[in-house]
């Protein structure tokens, strides 16, 4: 056992780096997080990090992949009780809580701003992190189309943007709190625009 | 004239720094812009910059104030032809063109991401840069309430977020193009949710 499997050793260093990154973001703002700091916390050499990741943003991105894998490989699913407004209120409340939580706020701001500055990272983000979530949102809206709660001709991508875009933008730009009153008012107005027209009913 | 008014000399150095900042953002990404680089381009000492601004973000913010002052002190105003959808289409098209323009894209991404990471800067941003613009948007929507195009009980802040939030979020997170088809679909669905209910007509 003095010479353990190098693949496993690599995987354990990789995990240590990603965990160290998320841990450190509880303590320092992302803008002051350094590869050196991550290496020290993870107990690996700086060169190990540079060998596997081209940038701090790439490390952060992989740390997010680990977080999303922690959901045990299940595709994300929105609640579907048959009451779209109630289900979306649950989801938006949970999203607001995540965005405001000390564990996730800083890493999520960091990811959002790196995506804003880096077109290549943005592509990976949309393909690997955002796409499954967006598909889950569309699936819930499609189900509401099937039950007649939403218009049959609704553009589901626009609908997702109208419901979630204001929330993400208000949070990221610090425009105001994502409190109950805001989320209710948002859903009321957004969903009203998505209902079937009278003659469709 | 060998000893010109120091206030005027200061003002001219200040302008040089802010102009240099915007100029450099045509050449280097914001993340690689340095105070040293700005000082060199502006022809001032690094210490001059540090004396007036606590951070690169603060310099950027003041550069934006100069850009907005360039509108000659007039408060911003949205077009009001009596056709809300057509007026908003004009505005969103202009916004999309600005967000995609080589002159403004990089500075605006930089400002948005600094605001995301810095609560103090975010406060200044909302008070000094965003507030007059947001009030102009609310004013246009209020006028549409007066003519019966929009519901009298519409929450105007939520309405502004539903119209502009998806645009800003899609741009900043590089979710897709802000093309004509997207803007039309967005406005159709967003405005439908803001119309008066039948019995109000």
PDB file of N, CA, C and O in Angstrom, chain A residues 105-141:
ATOM      1  N   UNK A 105     -24.037  31.966  -1.860  1.00  0.00           N
ATOM      2  CA  UNK A 105     -24.095  33.293  -2.481  1.00  0.00           C
ATOM      3  C   UNK A 105     -22.782  33.664  -3.168  1.00  0.00           C
ATOM      4  O   UNK A 105     -22.769  34.042  -4.344  1.00  0.00           O
ATOM      5  N   UNK A 106     -21.677  33.537  -2.461  1.00  0.00           N
ATOM      6  CA  UNK A 106     -20.401  33.974  -3.031  1.00  0.00           C
ATOM      7  C   UNK A 106     -19.959  33.112  -4.222  1.00  0.00           C
ATOM      8  O   UNK A 106     -19.614  33.655  -5.267  1.00  0.00           O
ATOM      9  N   UNK A 107     -20.007  31.769  -4.095  1.00  0.00           N
ATOM     10  CA  UNK A 107     -19.673  30.974  -5.284  1.00  0.00           C
ATOM     11  C   UNK A 107     -20.590  31.264  -6.470  1.00  0.00           C
ATOM     12  O   UNK A 107     -20.128  31.310  -7.614  1.00  0.00           O
ATOM     13  N   UNK A 108     -21.868  31.496  -6.226  1.00  0.00           N
ATOM     14  CA  UNK A 108     -22.780  31.723  -7.343  1.00  0.00           C
ATOM     15  C   UNK A 108     -22.545  33.091  -7.982  1.00  0.00           C
ATOM     16  O   UNK A 108     -22.636  33.241  -9.203  1.00  0.00           O
ATOM     17  N   UNK A 109     -22.245  34.100  -7.166  1.00  0.00           N
ATOM     18  CA  UNK A 109     -21.890  35.393  -7.756  1.00  0.00           C
ATOM     19  C   UNK A 109     -20.608  35.263  -8.584  1.00  0.00           C
ATOM     20  O   UNK A 109     -20.482  35.840  -9.656  1.00  0.00           O
ATOM     21  N   UNK A 110     -19.665  34.519  -8.054  1.00  0.00           N
ATOM     22  CA  UNK A 110     -18.394  34.333  -8.763  1.00  0.00           C
ATOM     23  C   UNK A 110     -18.630  33.654 -10.110  1.00  0.00           C
ATOM     24  O   UNK A 110     -18.118  34.100 -11.143  1.00  0.00           O
ATOM     25  N   UNK A 111     -19.432  32.593 -10.103  1.00  0.00           N
ATOM     26  CA  UNK A 111     -19.694  31.888 -11.360  1.00  0.00           C
ATOM     27  C   UNK A 111     -20.403  32.808 -12.358  1.00  0.00           C
ATOM     28  O   UNK A 111     -20.024  32.882 -13.528  1.00  0.00           O
ATOM     29  N   UNK A 112     -21.406  33.532 -11.876  1.00  0.00           N
ATOM     30  CA  UNK A 112     -22.169  34.411 -12.778  1.00  0.00           C
ATOM     31  C   UNK A 112     -21.266  35.486 -13.393  1.00  0.00           C
ATOM     32  O   UNK A 112     -21.391  35.809 -14.573  1.00  0.00           O
ATOM     33  N   UNK A 113     -20.350  36.028 -12.612  1.00  0.00           N
ATOM     34  CA  UNK A 113     -19.514  37.101 -13.163  1.00  0.00           C
ATOM     35  C   UNK A 113     -18.415  36.540 -14.066  1.00  0.00           C
ATOM     36  O   UNK A 113     -18.040  37.178 -15.041  1.00  0.00           O
ATOM     37  N   UNK A 114     -17.940  35.339 -13.787  1.00  0.00           N
ATOM     38  CA  UNK A 114     -16.964  34.731 -14.700  1.00  0.00           C
ATOM     39  C   UNK A 114     -17.622  34.401 -16.036  1.00  0.00           C
ATOM     40  O   UNK A 114     -17.036  34.594 -17.093  1.00  0.00           O
ATOM     41  N   UNK A 115     -18.842  33.890 -15.969  1.00  0.00           N
ATOM     42  CA  UNK A 115     -19.600  33.600 -17.193  1.00  0.00           C
ATOM     43  C   UNK A 115     -19.799  34.890 -18.000  1.00  0.00           C
ATOM     44  O   UNK A 115     -19.720  34.900 -19.226  1.00  0.00           O
ATOM     45  N   UNK A 116     -20.043  35.989 -17.291  1.00  0.00           N
ATOM     46  CA  UNK A 116     -20.243  37.277 -17.966  1.00  0.00           C
ATOM     47  C   UNK A 116     -18.997  37.706 -18.733  1.00  0.00           C
ATOM     48  O   UNK A 116     -19.090  38.336 -19.784  1.00  0.00           O
ATOM     49  N   UNK A 117     -17.821  37.371 -18.212  1.00  0.00           N
ATOM     50  CA  UNK A 117     -16.579  37.844 -18.830  1.00  0.00           C
ATOM     51  C   UNK A 117     -15.930  36.849 -19.778  1.00  0.00           C
ATOM     52  O   UNK A 117     -14.971  37.188 -20.453  1.00  0.00           O
ATOM     53  N   UNK A 118     -16.419  35.605 -19.812  1.00  0.00           N
ATOM     54  CA  UNK A 118     -15.681  34.564 -20.516  1.00  0.00           C
ATOM     55  C   UNK A 118     -16.639  33.733 -21.376  1.00  0.00           C
ATOM     56  O   UNK A 118     -17.378  32.884 -20.880  1.00  0.00           O
ATOM     57  N   UNK A 119     -16.607  33.971 -22.692  1.00  0.00           N
ATOM     58  CA  UNK A 119     -17.557  33.318 -23.598  1.00  0.00           C
ATOM     59  C   UNK A 119     -17.379  31.794 -23.607  1.00  0.00           C
ATOM     60  O   UNK A 119     -18.359  31.056 -23.718  1.00  0.00           O
ATOM     61  N   UNK A 120     -16.150  31.320 -23.478  1.00  0.00           N
ATOM     62  CA  UNK A 120     -15.904  29.880 -23.487  1.00  0.00           C
ATOM     63  C   UNK A 120     -16.495  29.220 -22.253  1.00  0.00           C
ATOM     64  O   UNK A 120     -17.174  28.187 -22.338  1.00  0.00           O
ATOM     65  N   UNK A 121     -16.255  29.841 -21.093  1.00  0.00           N
ATOM     66  CA  UNK A 121     -16.831  29.325 -19.857  1.00  0.00           C
ATOM     67  C   UNK A 121     -18.356  29.383 -19.931  1.00  0.00           C
ATOM     68  O   UNK A 121     -19.043  28.466 -19.452  1.00  0.00           O
ATOM     69  N   UNK A 122     -18.887  30.449 -20.533  1.00  0.00           N
ATOM     70  CA  UNK A 122     -20.342  30.596 -20.660  1.00  0.00           C
ATOM     71  C   UNK A 122     -20.922  29.417 -21.434  1.00  0.00           C
ATOM     72  O   UNK A 122     -21.973  28.877 -21.061  1.00  0.00           O
ATOM     73  N   UNK A 123     -20.241  29.001 -22.496  1.00  0.00           N
ATOM     74  CA  UNK A 123     -20.732  27.850 -23.261  1.00  0.00           C
ATOM     75  C   UNK A 123     -20.783  26.597 -22.391  1.00  0.00           C
ATOM     76  O   UNK A 123     -21.777  25.885 -22.363  1.00  0.00           O
ATOM     77  N   UNK A 124     -19.700  26.327 -21.673  1.00  0.00           N
ATOM     78  CA  UNK A 124     -19.699  25.159 -20.777  1.00  0.00           C
ATOM     79  C   UNK A 124     -20.809  25.271 -19.734  1.00  0.00           C
ATOM     80  O   UNK A 124     -21.484  24.291 -19.407  1.00  0.00           O
ATOM     81  N   UNK A 125     -20.963  26.462 -19.200  1.00  0.00           N
ATOM     82  CA  UNK A 125     -21.989  26.685 -18.173  1.00  0.00           C
ATOM     83  C   UNK A 125     -23.376  26.347 -18.715  1.00  0.00           C
ATOM     84  O   UNK A 125     -24.145  25.619 -18.080  1.00  0.00           O
ATOM     85  N   UNK A 126     -23.683  26.872 -19.905  1.00  0.00           N
ATOM     86  CA  UNK A 126     -25.022  26.632 -20.444  1.00  0.00           C
ATOM     87  C   UNK A 126     -25.212  25.169 -20.814  1.00  0.00           C
ATOM     88  O   UNK A 126     -26.269  24.595 -20.582  1.00  0.00           O
ATOM     89  N   UNK A 127     -24.171  24.538 -21.354  1.00  0.00           N
ATOM     90  CA  UNK A 127     -24.314  23.135 -21.750  1.00  0.00           C
ATOM     91  C   UNK A 127     -24.406  22.191 -20.555  1.00  0.00           C
ATOM     92  O   UNK A 127     -25.225  21.282 -20.529  1.00  0.00           O
ATOM     93  N   UNK A 128     -23.530  22.399 -19.587  1.00  0.00           N
ATOM     94  CA  UNK A 128     -23.405  21.373 -18.550  1.00  0.00           C
ATOM     95  C   UNK A 128     -24.150  21.702 -17.266  1.00  0.00           C
ATOM     96  O   UNK A 128     -24.613  20.802 -16.574  1.00  0.00           O
ATOM     97  N   UNK A 129     -24.251  22.975 -16.898  1.00  0.00           N
ATOM     98  CA  UNK A 129     -24.908  23.310 -15.631  1.00  0.00           C
ATOM     99  C   UNK A 129     -26.324  23.823 -15.831  1.00  0.00           C
ATOM    100  O   UNK A 129     -27.251  23.399 -15.150  1.00  0.00           O
ATOM    101  N   UNK A 130     -26.504  24.754 -16.767  1.00  0.00           N
ATOM    102  CA  UNK A 130     -27.812  25.387 -16.888  1.00  0.00           C
ATOM    103  C   UNK A 130     -28.809  24.559 -17.699  1.00  0.00           C
ATOM    104  O   UNK A 130     -30.008  24.565 -17.395  1.00  0.00           O
ATOM    105  N   UNK A 131     -28.334  23.836 -18.731  1.00  0.00           N
ATOM    106  CA  UNK A 131     -29.259  23.145 -19.640  1.00  0.00           C
ATOM    107  C   UNK A 131     -30.205  22.172 -18.923  1.00  0.00           C
ATOM    108  O   UNK A 131     -31.421  22.196 -19.174  1.00  0.00           O
ATOM    109  N   UNK A 132     -29.700  21.311 -18.030  1.00  0.00           N
ATOM    110  CA  UNK A 132     -30.626  20.368 -17.372  1.00  0.00           C
ATOM    111  C   UNK A 132     -31.683  21.083 -16.525  1.00  0.00           C
ATOM    112  O   UNK A 132     -32.845  20.672 -16.464  1.00  0.00           O
ATOM    113  N   UNK A 133     -31.269  22.191 -15.904  1.00  0.00           N
ATOM    114  CA  UNK A 133     -32.188  22.962 -15.068  1.00  0.00           C
ATOM    115  C   UNK A 133     -33.245  23.647 -15.926  1.00  0.00           C
ATOM    116  O   UNK A 133     -34.441  23.658 -15.607  1.00  0.00           O
ATOM    117  N   UNK A 134     -32.795  24.218 -17.040  1.00  0.00           N
ATOM    118  CA  UNK A 134     -33.713  24.898 -17.955  1.00  0.00           C
ATOM    119  C   UNK A 134     -34.697  23.906 -18.563  1.00  0.00           C
ATOM    120  O   UNK A 134     -35.875  24.208 -18.719  1.00  0.00           O
ATOM    121  N   UNK A 135     -34.223  22.711 -18.858  1.00  0.00           N
ATOM    122  CA  UNK A 135     -35.123  21.698 -19.407  1.00  0.00           C
ATOM    123  C   UNK A 135     -36.170  21.306 -18.356  1.00  0.00           C
ATOM    124  O   UNK A 135     -37.349  21.107 -18.682  1.00  0.00           O
ATOM    125  N   UNK A 136     -35.779  21.232 -17.097  1.00  0.00           N
ATOM    126  CA  UNK A 136     -36.739  20.913 -16.032  1.00  0.00           C
ATOM    127  C   UNK A 136     -37.800  22.011 -15.921  1.00  0.00           C
ATOM    128  O   UNK A 136     -38.988  21.723 -15.709  1.00  0.00           O
ATOM    129  N   UNK A 137     -37.378  23.258 -16.082  1.00  0.00           N
ATOM    130  CA  UNK A 137     -38.341  24.366 -16.025  1.00  0.00           C
ATOM    131  C   UNK A 137     -39.313  24.292 -17.197  1.00  0.00           C
ATOM    132  O   UNK A 137     -40.525  24.429 -17.029  1.00  0.00           O
ATOM    133  N   UNK A 138     -38.760  24.053 -18.401  1.00  0.00           N
ATOM    134  CA  UNK A 138     -39.623  23.943 -19.578  1.00  0.00           C
ATOM    135  C   UNK A 138     -40.617  22.780 -19.406  1.00  0.00           C
ATOM    136  O   UNK A 138     -41.773  22.876 -19.787  1.00  0.00           O
ATOM    137  N   UNK A 139     -40.111  21.658 -18.830  1.00  0.00           N
ATOM    138  CA  UNK A 139     -40.964  20.478 -18.654  1.00  0.00           C
ATOM    139  C   UNK A 139     -42.165  20.820 -17.757  1.00  0.00           C
ATOM    140  O   UNK A 139     -43.296  20.437 -18.051  1.00  0.00           O
ATOM    141  N   UNK A 140     -41.895  21.573 -16.689  1.00  0.00           N
ATOM    142  CA  UNK A 140     -43.004  21.946 -15.787  1.00  0.00           C
ATOM    143  C   UNK A 140     -44.014  22.854 -16.509  1.00  0.00           C
ATOM    144  O   UNK A 140     -45.230  22.724 -16.320  1.00  0.00           O
ATOM    145  N   UNK A 141     -43.498  23.767 -17.330  1.00  0.00           N
ATOM    146  CA  UNK A 141     -44.389  24.675 -18.055  1.00  0.00           C
ATOM    147  C   UNK A 141     -45.177  23.902 -19.115  1.00  0.00           C
ATOM    148  O   UNK A 141     -46.356  24.162 -19.360  1.00  0.00           O
TER     149      UNK A 141
END
